[in-house]
Tab-separated table of N, CA and C in Angstrom:
chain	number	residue	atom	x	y	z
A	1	UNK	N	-1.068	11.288	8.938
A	1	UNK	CA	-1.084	9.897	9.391
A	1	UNK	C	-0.274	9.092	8.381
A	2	UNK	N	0.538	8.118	8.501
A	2	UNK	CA	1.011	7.702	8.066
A	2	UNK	C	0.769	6.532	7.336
A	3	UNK	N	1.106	6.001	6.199
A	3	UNK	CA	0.069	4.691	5.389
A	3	UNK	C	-0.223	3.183	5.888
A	4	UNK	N	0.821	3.155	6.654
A	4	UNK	CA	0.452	1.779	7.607
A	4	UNK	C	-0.255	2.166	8.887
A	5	UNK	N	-0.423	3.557	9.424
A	5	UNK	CA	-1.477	3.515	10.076
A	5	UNK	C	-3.049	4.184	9.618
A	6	UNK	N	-2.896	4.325	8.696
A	6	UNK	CA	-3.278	4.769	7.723
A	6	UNK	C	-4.645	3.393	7.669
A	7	UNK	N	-3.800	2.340	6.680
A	7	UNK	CA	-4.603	1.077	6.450
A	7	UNK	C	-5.210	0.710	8.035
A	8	UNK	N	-3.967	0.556	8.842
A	8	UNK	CA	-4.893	-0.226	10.322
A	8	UNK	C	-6.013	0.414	10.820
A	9	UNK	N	-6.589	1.848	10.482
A	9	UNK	CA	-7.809	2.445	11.118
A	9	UNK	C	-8.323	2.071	9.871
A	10	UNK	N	-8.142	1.800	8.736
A	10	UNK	CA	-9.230	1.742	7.582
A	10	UNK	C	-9.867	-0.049	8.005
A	11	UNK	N	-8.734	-0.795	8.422
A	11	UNK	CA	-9.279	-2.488	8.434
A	11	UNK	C	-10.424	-2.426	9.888
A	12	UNK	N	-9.562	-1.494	10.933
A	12	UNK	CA	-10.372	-1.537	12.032
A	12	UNK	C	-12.118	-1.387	12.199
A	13	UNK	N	-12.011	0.089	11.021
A	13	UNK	CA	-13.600	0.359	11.023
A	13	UNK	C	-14.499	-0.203	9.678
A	14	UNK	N	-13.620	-0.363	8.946
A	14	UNK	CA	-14.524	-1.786	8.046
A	14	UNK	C	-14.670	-3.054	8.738
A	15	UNK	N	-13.629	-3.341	9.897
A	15	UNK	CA	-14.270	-4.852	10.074
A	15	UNK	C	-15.359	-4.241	11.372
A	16	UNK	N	-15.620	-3.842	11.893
A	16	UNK	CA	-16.962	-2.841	12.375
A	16	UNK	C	-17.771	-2.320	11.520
A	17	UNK	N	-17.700	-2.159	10.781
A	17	UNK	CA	-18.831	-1.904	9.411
A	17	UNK	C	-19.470	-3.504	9.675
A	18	UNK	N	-18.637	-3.756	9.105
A	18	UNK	CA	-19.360	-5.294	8.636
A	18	UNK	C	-20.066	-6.588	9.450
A	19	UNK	N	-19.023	-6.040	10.770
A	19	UNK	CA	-19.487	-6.601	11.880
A	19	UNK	C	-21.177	-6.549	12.053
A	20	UNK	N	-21.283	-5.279	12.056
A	20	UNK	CA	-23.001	-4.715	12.518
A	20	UNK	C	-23.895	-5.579	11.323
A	21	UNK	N	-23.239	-4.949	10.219
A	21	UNK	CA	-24.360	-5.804	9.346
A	21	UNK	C	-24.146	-6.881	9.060
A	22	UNK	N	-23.354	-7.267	9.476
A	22	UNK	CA	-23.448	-9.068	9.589
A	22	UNK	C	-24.217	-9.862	10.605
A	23	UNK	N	-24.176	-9.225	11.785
A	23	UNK	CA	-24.890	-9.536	12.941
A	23	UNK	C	-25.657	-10.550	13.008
A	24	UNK	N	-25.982	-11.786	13.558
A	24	UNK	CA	-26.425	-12.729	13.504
A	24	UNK	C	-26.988	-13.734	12.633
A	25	UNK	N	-25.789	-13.122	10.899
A	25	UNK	CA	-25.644	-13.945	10.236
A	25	UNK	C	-24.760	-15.334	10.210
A	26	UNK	N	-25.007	-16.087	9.419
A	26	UNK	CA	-23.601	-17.524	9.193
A	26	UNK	C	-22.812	-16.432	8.476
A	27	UNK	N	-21.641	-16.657	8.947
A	27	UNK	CA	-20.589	-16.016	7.746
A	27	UNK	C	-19.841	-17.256	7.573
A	28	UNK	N	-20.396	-17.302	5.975
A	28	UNK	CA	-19.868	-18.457	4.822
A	28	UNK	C	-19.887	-17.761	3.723
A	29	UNK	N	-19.188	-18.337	3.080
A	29	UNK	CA	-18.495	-17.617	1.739
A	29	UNK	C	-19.918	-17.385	0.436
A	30	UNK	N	-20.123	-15.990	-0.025
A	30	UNK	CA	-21.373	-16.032	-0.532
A	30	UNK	C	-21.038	-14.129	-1.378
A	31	UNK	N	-21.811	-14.111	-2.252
A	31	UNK	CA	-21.998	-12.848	-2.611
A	31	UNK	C	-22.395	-12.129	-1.953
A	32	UNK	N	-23.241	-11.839	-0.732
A	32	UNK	CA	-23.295	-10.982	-0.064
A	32	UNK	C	-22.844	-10.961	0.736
A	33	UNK	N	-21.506	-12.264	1.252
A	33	UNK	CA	-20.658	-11.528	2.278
A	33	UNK	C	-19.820	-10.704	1.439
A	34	UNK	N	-19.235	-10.836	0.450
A	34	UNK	CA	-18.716	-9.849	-0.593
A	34	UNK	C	-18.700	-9.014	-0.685
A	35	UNK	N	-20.048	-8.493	-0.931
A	35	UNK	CA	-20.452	-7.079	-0.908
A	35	UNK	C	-20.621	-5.848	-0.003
A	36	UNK	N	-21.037	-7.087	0.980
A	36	UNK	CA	-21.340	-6.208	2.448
A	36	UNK	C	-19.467	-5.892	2.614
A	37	UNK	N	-18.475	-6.897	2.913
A	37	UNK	CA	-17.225	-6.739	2.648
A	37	UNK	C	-16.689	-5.788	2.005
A	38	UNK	N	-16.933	-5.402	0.800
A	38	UNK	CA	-16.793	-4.475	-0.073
A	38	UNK	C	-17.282	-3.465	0.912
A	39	UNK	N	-18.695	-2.797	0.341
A	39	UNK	CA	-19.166	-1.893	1.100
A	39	UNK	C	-18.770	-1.004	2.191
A	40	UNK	N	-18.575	-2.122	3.315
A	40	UNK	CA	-17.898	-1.547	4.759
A	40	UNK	C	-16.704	-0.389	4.382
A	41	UNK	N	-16.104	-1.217	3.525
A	41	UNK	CA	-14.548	-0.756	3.381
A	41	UNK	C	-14.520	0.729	2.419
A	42	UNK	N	-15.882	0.423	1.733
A	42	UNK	CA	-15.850	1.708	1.113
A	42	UNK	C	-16.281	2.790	2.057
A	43	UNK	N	-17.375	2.572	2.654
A	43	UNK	CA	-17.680	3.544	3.868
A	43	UNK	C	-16.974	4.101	4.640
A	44	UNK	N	-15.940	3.251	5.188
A	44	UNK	CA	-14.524	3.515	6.123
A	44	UNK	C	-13.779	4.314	4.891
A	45	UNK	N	-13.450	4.184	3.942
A	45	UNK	CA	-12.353	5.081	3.141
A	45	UNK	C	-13.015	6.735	2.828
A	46	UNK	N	-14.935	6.839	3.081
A	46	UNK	CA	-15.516	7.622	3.147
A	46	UNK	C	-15.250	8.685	4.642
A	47	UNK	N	-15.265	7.535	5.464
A	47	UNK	CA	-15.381	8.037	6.799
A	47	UNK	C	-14.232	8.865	7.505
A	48	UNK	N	-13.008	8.176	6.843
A	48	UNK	CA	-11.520	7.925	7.331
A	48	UNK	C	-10.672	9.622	7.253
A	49	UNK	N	-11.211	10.183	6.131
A	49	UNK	CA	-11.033	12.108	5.910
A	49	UNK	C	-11.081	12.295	6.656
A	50	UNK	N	-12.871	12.620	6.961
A	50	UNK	CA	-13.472	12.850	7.576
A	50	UNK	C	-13.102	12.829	9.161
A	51	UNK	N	-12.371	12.120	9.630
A	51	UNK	CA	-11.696	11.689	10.656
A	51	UNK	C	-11.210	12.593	11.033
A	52	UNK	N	-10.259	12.458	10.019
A	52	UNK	CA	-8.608	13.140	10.230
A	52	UNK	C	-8.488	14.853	9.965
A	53	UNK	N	-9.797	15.296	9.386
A	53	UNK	CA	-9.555	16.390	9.378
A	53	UNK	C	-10.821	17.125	10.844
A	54	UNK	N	-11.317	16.237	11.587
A	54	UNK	CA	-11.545	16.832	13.056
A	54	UNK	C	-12.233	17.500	13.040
């Protein structure tokens, strides 16, 4: 896969990470949107191998 598509499945399923656990929060600027932010993205760079090797 190539690195710009690469990043676009990594933004896709972190902003779905974050989506879920954000879920019927305010999203306003705060340390735990941060983190959860963070987080997602680490999960997706967890997930994203995992993917690709099927």
């Amino acid at each position: 896969m190539d690195k710009q598509r690469e990043n676009g499945a990594l933004l896709i399923a972190a902003s779905i990470v974050a989506a879920i656990r954000l879920r019927g929060q305010e999203i306003n600027p705060s340390p735990k949107l941060t983190a959860t932010i963070k987080d997602s993205v680490q999960l997706a760079r967890l997930v994203l191998p995992e993917l690709e090797r099927g």
